PDB file of C-alpha atoms in Angstrom:
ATOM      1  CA  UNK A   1       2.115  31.180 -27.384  1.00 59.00           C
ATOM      2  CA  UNK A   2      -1.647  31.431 -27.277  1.00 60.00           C
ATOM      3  CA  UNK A   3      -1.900  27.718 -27.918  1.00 86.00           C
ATOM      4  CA  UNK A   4      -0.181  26.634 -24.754  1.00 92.00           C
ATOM      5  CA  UNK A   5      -2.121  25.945 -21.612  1.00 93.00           C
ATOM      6  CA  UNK A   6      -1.064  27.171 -18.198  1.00 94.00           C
ATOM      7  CA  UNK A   7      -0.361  23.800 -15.897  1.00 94.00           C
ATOM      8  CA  UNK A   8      -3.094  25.017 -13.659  1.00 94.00           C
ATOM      9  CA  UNK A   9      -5.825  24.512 -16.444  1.00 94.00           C
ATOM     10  CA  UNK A  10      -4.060  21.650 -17.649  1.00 94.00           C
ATOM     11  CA  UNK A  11      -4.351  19.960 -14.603  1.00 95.00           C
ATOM     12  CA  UNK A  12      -8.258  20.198 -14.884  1.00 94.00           C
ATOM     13  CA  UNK A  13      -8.626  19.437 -17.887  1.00 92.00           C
ATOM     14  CA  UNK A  14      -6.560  16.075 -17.701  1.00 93.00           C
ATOM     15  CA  UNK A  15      -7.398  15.308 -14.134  1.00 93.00           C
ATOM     16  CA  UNK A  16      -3.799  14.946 -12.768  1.00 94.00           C
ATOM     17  CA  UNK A  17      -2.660  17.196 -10.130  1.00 94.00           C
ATOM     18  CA  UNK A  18       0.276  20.134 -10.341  1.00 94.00           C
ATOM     19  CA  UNK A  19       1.854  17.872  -8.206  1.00 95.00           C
ATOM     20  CA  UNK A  20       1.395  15.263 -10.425  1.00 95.00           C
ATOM     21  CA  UNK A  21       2.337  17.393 -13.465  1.00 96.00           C
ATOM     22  CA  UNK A  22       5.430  18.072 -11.860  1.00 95.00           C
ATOM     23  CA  UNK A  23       6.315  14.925 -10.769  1.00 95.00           C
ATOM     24  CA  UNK A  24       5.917  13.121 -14.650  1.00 95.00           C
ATOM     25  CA  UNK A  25       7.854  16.130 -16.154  1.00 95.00           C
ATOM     26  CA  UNK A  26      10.631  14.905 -13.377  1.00 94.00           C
ATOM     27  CA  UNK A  27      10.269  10.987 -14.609  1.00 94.00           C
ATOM     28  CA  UNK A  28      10.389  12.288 -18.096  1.00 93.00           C
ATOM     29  CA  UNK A  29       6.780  11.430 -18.879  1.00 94.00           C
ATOM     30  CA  UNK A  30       5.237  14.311 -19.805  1.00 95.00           C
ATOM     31  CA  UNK A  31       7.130  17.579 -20.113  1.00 95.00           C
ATOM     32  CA  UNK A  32       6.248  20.675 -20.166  1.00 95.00           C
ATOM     33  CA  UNK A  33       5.654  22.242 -23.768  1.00 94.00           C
ATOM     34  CA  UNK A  34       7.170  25.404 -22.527  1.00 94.00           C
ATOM     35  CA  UNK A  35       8.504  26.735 -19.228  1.00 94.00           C
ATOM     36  CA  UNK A  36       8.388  30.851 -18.382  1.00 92.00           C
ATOM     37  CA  UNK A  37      12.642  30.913 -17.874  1.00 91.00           C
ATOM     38  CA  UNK A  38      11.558  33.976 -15.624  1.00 92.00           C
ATOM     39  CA  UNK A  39       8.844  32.260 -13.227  1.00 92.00           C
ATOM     40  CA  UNK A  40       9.380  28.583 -13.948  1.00 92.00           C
ATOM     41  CA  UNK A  41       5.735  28.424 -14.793  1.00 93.00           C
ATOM     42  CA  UNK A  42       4.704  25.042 -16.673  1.00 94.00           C
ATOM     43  CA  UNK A  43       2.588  25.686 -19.776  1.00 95.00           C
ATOM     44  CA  UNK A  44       1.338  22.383 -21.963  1.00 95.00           C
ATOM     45  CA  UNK A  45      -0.290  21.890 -25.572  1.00 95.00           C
ATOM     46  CA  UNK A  46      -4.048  20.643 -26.000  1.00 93.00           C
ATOM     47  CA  UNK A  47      -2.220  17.634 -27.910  1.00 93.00           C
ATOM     48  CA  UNK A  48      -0.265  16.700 -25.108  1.00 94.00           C
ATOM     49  CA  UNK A  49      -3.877  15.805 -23.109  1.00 94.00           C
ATOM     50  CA  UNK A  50      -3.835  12.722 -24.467  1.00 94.00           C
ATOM     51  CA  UNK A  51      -0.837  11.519 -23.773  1.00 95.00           C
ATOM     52  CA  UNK A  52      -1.693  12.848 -20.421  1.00 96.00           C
ATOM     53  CA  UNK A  53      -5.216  10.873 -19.964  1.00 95.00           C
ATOM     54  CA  UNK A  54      -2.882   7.380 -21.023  1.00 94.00           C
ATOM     55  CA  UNK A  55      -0.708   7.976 -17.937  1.00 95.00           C
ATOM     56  CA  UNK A  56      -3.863   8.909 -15.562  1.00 94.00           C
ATOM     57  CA  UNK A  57      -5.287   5.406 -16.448  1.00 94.00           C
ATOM     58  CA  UNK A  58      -1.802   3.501 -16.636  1.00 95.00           C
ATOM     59  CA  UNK A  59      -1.502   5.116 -12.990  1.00 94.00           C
ATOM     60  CA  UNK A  60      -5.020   4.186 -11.694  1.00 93.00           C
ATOM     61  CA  UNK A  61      -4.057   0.165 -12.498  1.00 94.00           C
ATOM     62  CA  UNK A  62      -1.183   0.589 -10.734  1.00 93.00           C
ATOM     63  CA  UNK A  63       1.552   0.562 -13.641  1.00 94.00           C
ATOM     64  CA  UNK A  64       4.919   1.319 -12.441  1.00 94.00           C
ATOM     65  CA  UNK A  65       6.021   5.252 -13.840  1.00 94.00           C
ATOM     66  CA  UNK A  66       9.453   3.050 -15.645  1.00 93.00           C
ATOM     67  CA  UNK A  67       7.047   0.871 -17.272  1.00 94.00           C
ATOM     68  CA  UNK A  68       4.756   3.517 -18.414  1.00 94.00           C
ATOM     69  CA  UNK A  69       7.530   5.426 -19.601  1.00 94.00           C
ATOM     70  CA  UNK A  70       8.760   2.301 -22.020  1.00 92.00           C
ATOM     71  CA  UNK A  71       5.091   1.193 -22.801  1.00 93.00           C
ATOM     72  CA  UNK A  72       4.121   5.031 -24.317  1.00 92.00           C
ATOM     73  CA  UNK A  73       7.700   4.862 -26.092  1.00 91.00           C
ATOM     74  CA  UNK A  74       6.681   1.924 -28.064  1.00 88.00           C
ATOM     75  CA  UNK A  75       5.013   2.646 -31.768  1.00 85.00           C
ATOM     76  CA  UNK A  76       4.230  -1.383 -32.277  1.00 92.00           C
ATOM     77  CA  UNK A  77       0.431  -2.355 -30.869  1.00 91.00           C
ATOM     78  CA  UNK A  78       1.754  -5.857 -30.495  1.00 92.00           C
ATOM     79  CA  UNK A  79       5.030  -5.106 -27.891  1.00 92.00           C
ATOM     80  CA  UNK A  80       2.453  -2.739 -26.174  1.00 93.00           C
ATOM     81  CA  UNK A  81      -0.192  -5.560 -26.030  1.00 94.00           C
ATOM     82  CA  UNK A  82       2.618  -7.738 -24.481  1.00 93.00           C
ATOM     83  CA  UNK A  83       3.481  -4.935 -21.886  1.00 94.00           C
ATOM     84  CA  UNK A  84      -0.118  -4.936 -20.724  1.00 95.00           C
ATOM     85  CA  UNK A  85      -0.595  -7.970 -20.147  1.00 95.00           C
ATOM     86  CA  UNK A  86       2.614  -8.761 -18.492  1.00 94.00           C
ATOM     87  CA  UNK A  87       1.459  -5.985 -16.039  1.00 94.00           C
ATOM     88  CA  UNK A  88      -1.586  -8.010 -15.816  1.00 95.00           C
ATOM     89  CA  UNK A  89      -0.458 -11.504 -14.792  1.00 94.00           C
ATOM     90  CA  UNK A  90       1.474  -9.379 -12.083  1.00 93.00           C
ATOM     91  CA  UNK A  91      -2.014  -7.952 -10.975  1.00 94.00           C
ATOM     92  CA  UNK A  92      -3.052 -11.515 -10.574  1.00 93.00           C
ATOM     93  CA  UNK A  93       0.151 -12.410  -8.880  1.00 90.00           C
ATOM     94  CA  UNK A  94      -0.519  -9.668  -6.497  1.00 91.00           C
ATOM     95  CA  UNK A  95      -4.321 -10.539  -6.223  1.00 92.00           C
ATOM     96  CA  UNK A  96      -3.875 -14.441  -5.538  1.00 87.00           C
ATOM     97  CA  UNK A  97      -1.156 -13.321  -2.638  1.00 84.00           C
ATOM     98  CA  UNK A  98      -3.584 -11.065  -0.882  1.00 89.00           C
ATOM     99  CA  UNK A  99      -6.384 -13.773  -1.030  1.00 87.00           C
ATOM    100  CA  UNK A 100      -3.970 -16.291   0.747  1.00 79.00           C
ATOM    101  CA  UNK A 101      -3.159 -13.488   3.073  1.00 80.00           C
ATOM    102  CA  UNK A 102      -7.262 -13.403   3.770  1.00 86.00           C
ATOM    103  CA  UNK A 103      -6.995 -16.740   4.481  1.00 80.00           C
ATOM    104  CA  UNK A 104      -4.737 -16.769   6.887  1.00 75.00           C
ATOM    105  CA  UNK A 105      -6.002 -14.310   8.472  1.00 81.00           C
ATOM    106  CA  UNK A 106      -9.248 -16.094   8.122  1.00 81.00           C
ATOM    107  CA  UNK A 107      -7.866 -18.950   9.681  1.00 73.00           C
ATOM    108  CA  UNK A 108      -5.775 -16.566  12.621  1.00 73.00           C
ATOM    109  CA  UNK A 109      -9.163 -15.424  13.533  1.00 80.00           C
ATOM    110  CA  UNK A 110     -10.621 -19.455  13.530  1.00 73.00           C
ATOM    111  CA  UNK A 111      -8.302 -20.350  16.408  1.00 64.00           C
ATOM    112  CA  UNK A 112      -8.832 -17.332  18.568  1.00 69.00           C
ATOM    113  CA  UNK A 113      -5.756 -15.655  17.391  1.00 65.00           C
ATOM    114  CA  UNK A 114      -3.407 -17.870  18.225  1.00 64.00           C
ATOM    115  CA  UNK A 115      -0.431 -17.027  15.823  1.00 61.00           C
ATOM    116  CA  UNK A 116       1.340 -20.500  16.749  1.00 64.00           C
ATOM    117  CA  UNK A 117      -1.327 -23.417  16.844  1.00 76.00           C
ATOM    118  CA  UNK A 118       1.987 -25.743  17.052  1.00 87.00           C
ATOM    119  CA  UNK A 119       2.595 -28.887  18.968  1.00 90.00           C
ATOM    120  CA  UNK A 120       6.149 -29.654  19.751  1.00 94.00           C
ATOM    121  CA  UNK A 121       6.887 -33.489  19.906  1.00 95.00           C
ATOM    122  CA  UNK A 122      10.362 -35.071  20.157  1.00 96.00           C
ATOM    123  CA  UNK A 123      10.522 -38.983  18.410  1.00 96.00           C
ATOM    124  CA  UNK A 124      13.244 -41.264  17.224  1.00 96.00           C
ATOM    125  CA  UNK A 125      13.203 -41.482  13.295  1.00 97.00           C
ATOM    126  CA  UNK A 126      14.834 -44.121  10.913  1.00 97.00           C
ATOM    127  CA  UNK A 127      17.832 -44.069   8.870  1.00 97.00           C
ATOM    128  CA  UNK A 128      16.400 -43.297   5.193  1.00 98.00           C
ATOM    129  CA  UNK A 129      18.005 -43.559   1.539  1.00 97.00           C
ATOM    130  CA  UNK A 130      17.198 -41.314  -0.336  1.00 98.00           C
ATOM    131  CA  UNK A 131      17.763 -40.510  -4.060  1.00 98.00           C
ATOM    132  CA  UNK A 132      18.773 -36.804  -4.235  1.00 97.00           C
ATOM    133  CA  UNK A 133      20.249 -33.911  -5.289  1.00 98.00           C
ATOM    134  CA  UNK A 134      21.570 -30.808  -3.517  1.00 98.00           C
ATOM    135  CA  UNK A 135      21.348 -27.015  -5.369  1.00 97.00           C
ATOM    136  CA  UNK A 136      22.468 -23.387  -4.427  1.00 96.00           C
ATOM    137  CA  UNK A 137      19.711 -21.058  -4.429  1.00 96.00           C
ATOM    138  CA  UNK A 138      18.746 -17.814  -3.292  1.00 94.00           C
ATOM    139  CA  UNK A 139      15.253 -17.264  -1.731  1.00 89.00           C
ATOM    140  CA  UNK A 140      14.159 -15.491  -4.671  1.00 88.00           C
ATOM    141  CA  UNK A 141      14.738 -18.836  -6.698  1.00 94.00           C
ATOM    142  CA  UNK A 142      13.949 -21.523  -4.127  1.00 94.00           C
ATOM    143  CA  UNK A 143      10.347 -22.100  -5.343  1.00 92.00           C
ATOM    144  CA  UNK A 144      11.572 -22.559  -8.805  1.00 94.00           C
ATOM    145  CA  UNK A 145      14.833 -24.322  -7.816  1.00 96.00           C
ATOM    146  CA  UNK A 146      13.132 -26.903  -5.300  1.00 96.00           C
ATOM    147  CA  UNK A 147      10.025 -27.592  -8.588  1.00 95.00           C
ATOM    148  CA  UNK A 148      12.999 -28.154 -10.861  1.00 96.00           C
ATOM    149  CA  UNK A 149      15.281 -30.300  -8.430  1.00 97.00           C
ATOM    150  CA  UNK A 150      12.251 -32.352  -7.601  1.00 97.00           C
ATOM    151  CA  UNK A 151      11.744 -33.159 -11.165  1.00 96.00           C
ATOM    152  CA  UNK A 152      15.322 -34.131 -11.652  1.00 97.00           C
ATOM    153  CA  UNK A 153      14.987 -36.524  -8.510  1.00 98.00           C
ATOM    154  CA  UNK A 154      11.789 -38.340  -9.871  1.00 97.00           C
ATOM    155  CA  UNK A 155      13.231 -38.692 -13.499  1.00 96.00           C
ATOM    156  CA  UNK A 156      16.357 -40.478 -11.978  1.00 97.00           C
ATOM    157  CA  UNK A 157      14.269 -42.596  -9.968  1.00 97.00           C
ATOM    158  CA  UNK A 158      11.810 -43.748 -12.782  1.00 95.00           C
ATOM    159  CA  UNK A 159      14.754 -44.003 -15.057  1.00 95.00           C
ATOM    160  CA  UNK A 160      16.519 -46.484 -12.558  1.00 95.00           C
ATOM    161  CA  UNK A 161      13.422 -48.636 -12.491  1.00 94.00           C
ATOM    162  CA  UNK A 162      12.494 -47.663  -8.982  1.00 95.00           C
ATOM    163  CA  UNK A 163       9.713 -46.352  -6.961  1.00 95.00           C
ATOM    164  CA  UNK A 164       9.885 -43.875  -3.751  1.00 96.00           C
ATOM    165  CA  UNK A 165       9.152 -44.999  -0.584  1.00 96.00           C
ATOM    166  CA  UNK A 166       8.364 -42.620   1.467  1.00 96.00           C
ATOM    167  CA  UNK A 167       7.102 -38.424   1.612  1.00 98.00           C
ATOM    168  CA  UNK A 168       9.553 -36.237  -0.436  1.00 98.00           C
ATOM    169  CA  UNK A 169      11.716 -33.686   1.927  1.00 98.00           C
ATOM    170  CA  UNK A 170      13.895 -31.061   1.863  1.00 98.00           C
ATOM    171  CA  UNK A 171      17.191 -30.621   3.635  1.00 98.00           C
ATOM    172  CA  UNK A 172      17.947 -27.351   4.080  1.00 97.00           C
ATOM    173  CA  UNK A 173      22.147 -27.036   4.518  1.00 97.00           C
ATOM    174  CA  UNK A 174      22.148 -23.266   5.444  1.00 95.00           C
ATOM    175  CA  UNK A 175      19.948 -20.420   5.977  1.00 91.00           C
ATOM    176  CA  UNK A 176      18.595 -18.715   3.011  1.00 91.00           C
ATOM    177  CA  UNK A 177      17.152 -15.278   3.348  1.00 86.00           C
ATOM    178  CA  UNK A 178      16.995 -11.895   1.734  1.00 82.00           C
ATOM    179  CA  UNK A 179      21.153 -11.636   1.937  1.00 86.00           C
ATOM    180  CA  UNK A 180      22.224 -14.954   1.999  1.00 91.00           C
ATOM    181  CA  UNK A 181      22.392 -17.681  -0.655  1.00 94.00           C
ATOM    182  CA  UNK A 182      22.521 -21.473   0.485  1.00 96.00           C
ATOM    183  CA  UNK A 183      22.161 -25.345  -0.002  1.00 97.00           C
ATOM    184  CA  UNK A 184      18.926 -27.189  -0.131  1.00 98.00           C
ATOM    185  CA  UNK A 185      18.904 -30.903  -0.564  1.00 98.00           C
ATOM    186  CA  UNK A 186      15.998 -32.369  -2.746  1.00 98.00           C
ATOM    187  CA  UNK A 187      15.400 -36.075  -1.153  1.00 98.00           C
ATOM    188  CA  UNK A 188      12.864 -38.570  -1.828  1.00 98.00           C
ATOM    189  CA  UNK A 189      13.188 -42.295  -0.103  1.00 98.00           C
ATOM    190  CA  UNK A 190      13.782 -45.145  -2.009  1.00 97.00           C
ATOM    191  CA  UNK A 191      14.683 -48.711  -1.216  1.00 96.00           C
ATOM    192  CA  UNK A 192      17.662 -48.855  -0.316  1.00 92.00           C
ATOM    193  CA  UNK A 193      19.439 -52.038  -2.783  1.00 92.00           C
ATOM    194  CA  UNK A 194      18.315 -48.637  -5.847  1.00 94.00           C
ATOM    195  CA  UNK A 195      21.555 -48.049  -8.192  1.00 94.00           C
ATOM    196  CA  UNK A 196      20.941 -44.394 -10.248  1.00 95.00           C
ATOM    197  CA  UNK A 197      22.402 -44.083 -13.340  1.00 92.00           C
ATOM    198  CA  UNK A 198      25.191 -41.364 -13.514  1.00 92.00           C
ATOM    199  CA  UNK A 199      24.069 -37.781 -13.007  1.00 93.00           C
ATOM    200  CA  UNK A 200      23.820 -35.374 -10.430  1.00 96.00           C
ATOM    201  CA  UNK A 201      21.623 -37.215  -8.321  1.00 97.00           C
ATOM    202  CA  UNK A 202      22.740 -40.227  -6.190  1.00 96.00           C
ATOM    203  CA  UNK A 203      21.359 -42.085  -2.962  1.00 97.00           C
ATOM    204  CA  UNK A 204      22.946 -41.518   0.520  1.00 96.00           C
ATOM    205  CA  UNK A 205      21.342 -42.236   3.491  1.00 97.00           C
ATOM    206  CA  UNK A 206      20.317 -39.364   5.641  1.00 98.00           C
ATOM    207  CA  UNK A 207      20.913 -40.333   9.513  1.00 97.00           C
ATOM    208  CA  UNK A 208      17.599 -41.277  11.817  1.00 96.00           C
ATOM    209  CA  UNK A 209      17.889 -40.527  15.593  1.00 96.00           C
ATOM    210  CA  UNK A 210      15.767 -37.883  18.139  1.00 97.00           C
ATOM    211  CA  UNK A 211      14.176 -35.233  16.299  1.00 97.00           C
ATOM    212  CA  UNK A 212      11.995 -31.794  17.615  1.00 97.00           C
ATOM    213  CA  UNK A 213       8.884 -32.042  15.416  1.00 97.00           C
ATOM    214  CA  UNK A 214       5.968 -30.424  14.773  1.00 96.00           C
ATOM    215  CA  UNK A 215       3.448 -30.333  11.398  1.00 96.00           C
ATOM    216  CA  UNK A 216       2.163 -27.288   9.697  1.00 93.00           C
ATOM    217  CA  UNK A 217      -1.085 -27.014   7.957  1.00 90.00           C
ATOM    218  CA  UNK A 218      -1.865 -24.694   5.341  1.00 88.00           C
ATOM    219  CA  UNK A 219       0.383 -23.171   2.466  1.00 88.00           C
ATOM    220  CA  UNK A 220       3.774 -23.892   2.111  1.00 91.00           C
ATOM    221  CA  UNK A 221       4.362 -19.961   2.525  1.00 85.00           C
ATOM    222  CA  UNK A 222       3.433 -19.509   5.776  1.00 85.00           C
ATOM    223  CA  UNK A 223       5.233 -22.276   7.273  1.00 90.00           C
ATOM    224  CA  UNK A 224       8.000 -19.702   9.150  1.00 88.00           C
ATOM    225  CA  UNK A 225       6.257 -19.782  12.565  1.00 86.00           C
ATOM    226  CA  UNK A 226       6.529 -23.520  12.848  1.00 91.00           C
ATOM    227  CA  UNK A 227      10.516 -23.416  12.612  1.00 93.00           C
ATOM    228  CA  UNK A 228      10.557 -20.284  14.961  1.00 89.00           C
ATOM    229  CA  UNK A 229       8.499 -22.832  17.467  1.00 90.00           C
ATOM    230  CA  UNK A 230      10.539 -25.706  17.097  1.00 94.00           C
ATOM    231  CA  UNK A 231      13.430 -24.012  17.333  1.00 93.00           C
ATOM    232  CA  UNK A 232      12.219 -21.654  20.550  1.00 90.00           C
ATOM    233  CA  UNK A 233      11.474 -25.313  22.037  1.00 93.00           C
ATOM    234  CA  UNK A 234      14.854 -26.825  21.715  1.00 94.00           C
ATOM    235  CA  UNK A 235      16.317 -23.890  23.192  1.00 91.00           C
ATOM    236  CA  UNK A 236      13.982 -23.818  25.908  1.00 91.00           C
ATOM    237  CA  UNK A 237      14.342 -27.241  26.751  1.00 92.00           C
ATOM    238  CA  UNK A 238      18.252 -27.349  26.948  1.00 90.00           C
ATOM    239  CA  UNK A 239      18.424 -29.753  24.002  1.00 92.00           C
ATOM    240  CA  UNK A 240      20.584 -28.993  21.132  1.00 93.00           C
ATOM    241  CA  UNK A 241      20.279 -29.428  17.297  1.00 94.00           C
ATOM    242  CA  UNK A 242      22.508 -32.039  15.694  1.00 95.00           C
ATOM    243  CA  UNK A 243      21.998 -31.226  11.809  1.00 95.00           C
ATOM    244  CA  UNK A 244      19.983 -29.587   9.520  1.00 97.00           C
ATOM    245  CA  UNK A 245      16.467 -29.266   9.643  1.00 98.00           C
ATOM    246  CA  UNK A 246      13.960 -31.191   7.485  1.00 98.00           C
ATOM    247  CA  UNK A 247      11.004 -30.138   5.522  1.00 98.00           C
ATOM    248  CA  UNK A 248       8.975 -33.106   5.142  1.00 98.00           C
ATOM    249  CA  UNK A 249       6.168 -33.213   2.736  1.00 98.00           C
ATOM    250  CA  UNK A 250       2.890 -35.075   3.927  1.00 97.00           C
ATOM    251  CA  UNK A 251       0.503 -35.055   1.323  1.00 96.00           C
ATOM    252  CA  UNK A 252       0.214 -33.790  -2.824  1.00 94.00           C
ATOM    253  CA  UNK A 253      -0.229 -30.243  -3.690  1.00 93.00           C
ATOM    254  CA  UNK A 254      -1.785 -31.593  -6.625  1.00 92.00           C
ATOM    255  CA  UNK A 255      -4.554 -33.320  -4.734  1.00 94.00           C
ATOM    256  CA  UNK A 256      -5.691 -31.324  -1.638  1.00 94.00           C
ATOM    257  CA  UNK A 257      -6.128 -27.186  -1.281  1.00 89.00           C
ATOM    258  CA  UNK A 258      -3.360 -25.057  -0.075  1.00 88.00           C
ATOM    259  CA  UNK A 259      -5.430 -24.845   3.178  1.00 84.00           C
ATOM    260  CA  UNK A 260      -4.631 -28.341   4.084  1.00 90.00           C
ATOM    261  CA  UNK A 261      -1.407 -29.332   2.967  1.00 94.00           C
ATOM    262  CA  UNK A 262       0.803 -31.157   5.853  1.00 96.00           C
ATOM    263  CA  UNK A 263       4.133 -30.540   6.066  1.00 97.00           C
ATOM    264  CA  UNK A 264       6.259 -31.553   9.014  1.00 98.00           C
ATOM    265  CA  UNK A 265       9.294 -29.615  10.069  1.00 98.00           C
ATOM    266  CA  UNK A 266      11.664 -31.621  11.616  1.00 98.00           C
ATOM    267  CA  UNK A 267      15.064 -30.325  13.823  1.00 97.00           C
ATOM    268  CA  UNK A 268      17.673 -33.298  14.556  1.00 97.00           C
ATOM    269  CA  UNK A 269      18.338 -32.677  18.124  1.00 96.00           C
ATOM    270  CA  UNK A 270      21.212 -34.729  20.382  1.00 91.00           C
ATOM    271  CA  UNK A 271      19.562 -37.535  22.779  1.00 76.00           C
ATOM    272  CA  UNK A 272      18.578 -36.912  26.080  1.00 61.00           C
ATOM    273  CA  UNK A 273      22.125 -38.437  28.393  1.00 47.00           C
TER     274      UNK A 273
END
């Protein structure tokens, strides 16, 4: 008994709060050594400071209590070197989204505020072939399943012998969102005479005729407000839509900065009687 440590000290000399004390005992982090059964009062061993000074700096980088919990569990250096730096690349995840946040915001502030620097146009487009491929996906996939459905596309195209011929787009079927799984269609143009070899990607043609347009610039994340303007202009206008809307891809990703990739966004409306 003279050995343990009542919480109060043991908060100052590990630099946690009670409150904190209390809380990792509750998560199973760090409990108690012993606990009065007639006041509930928390008492700790001078060993157990150390432990306690690994969750303080776990916590101050931001490391989830779960992962702490499962990191301090493991005896091997080399699983707990691979924890770290998983936790890491998710700093830098979180780090790269709040500099594309800045500049946004950076840019919001460029054009006086203006959340929606969008110009509505309506124009008659072509019939197009196109050689692709349609996938279910949730919105936590897209990204990944658009990359890999795009690579699919351009392997059956080079495989046929062919070439596109035109900007890659997306069709998107249905609405995806938090709840709701859907289709997107992976298309890229090519002549129209090209034969695929079997496989899950073929060539239709995806009907021209009147579309409401109008081209974002900047990341491909922030594109939303251009489909809530297109689509506030239709309805606002009395026209209606007459299929899915388009995601049309302007320029390469690989060759110009997220700030000034094109992408038009395209709504097939009915003609004007």
């Amino acid at each position: 008994m003279d050995d343990l440590i009542p919480i109060g000290r043991f908060s100052r000399m590990s630099r946690l709060s009670i409150k904190a004390l209390r809380f990792y005992d509750e998560q199973g982090l760090l409990a108690p050594a012993w606990v009065d059964p007639g006041s509930g009062y928390r008492y700790y061993l001078r060993a157990q400071a150390a432990r306690a000074e690994a969750i303080r700096v776990l916590r101050t980088v931001d490391m989830p209590v779960g992962e702490i919990r499962d990191l301090l569990a493991d005896d091997d250096p080399e699983l707990i070197g691979r924890r770290l730096s998983a936790h890491r690349e998710r700093l830098r995840a979180r780090l790269a989204e709040q500099e594309r946040m800045l500049r946004f915001l950076e840019r919001l502030i460029d054009r006086g505020g203006n959340v929606m620097p969008y110009e509505v146009v309506v124009k008659e487009v072509p019939d197009v072939a196109v050689a692709s491929l349609t996938r279910r996906t949730s919105l936590a996939t897209i990204a990944a399943t658009i990359q890999q459905g795009f690579g699919a596309v351009v392997g059956a195209i080079g495989t046929a012998g062919a070439h596109p011929a035109g900007p890659p787009f997306l069709v998107y079927h249905d609405v995806i969102d938090e709840a709701t799984e859907g289709d997107v269609e992976i298309c890229i143009p090519v002549p129209a005479a090209t034969v695929l070899p079997d496989g899950p990607v073929g060539v239709r043609t995806v009907p021209g005729g009147p579309v409401a347009s109008a081209v974002h610039r900047g990341p491909y994340q922030e594109i939303a407000p251009a489909y809530h303007v297109v689509t506030g202009w239709i309805e606002e206008n009395g026209r209606k839509p007459s299929g899915p809307p388009r995601e049309i891809y302007l320029n390469d990703p690989q060759s110009v900065a997220p700030d000034e990739l094109l992408t038009e966004v395209q709504f097939p409306v009915e003609g004007v009687r």
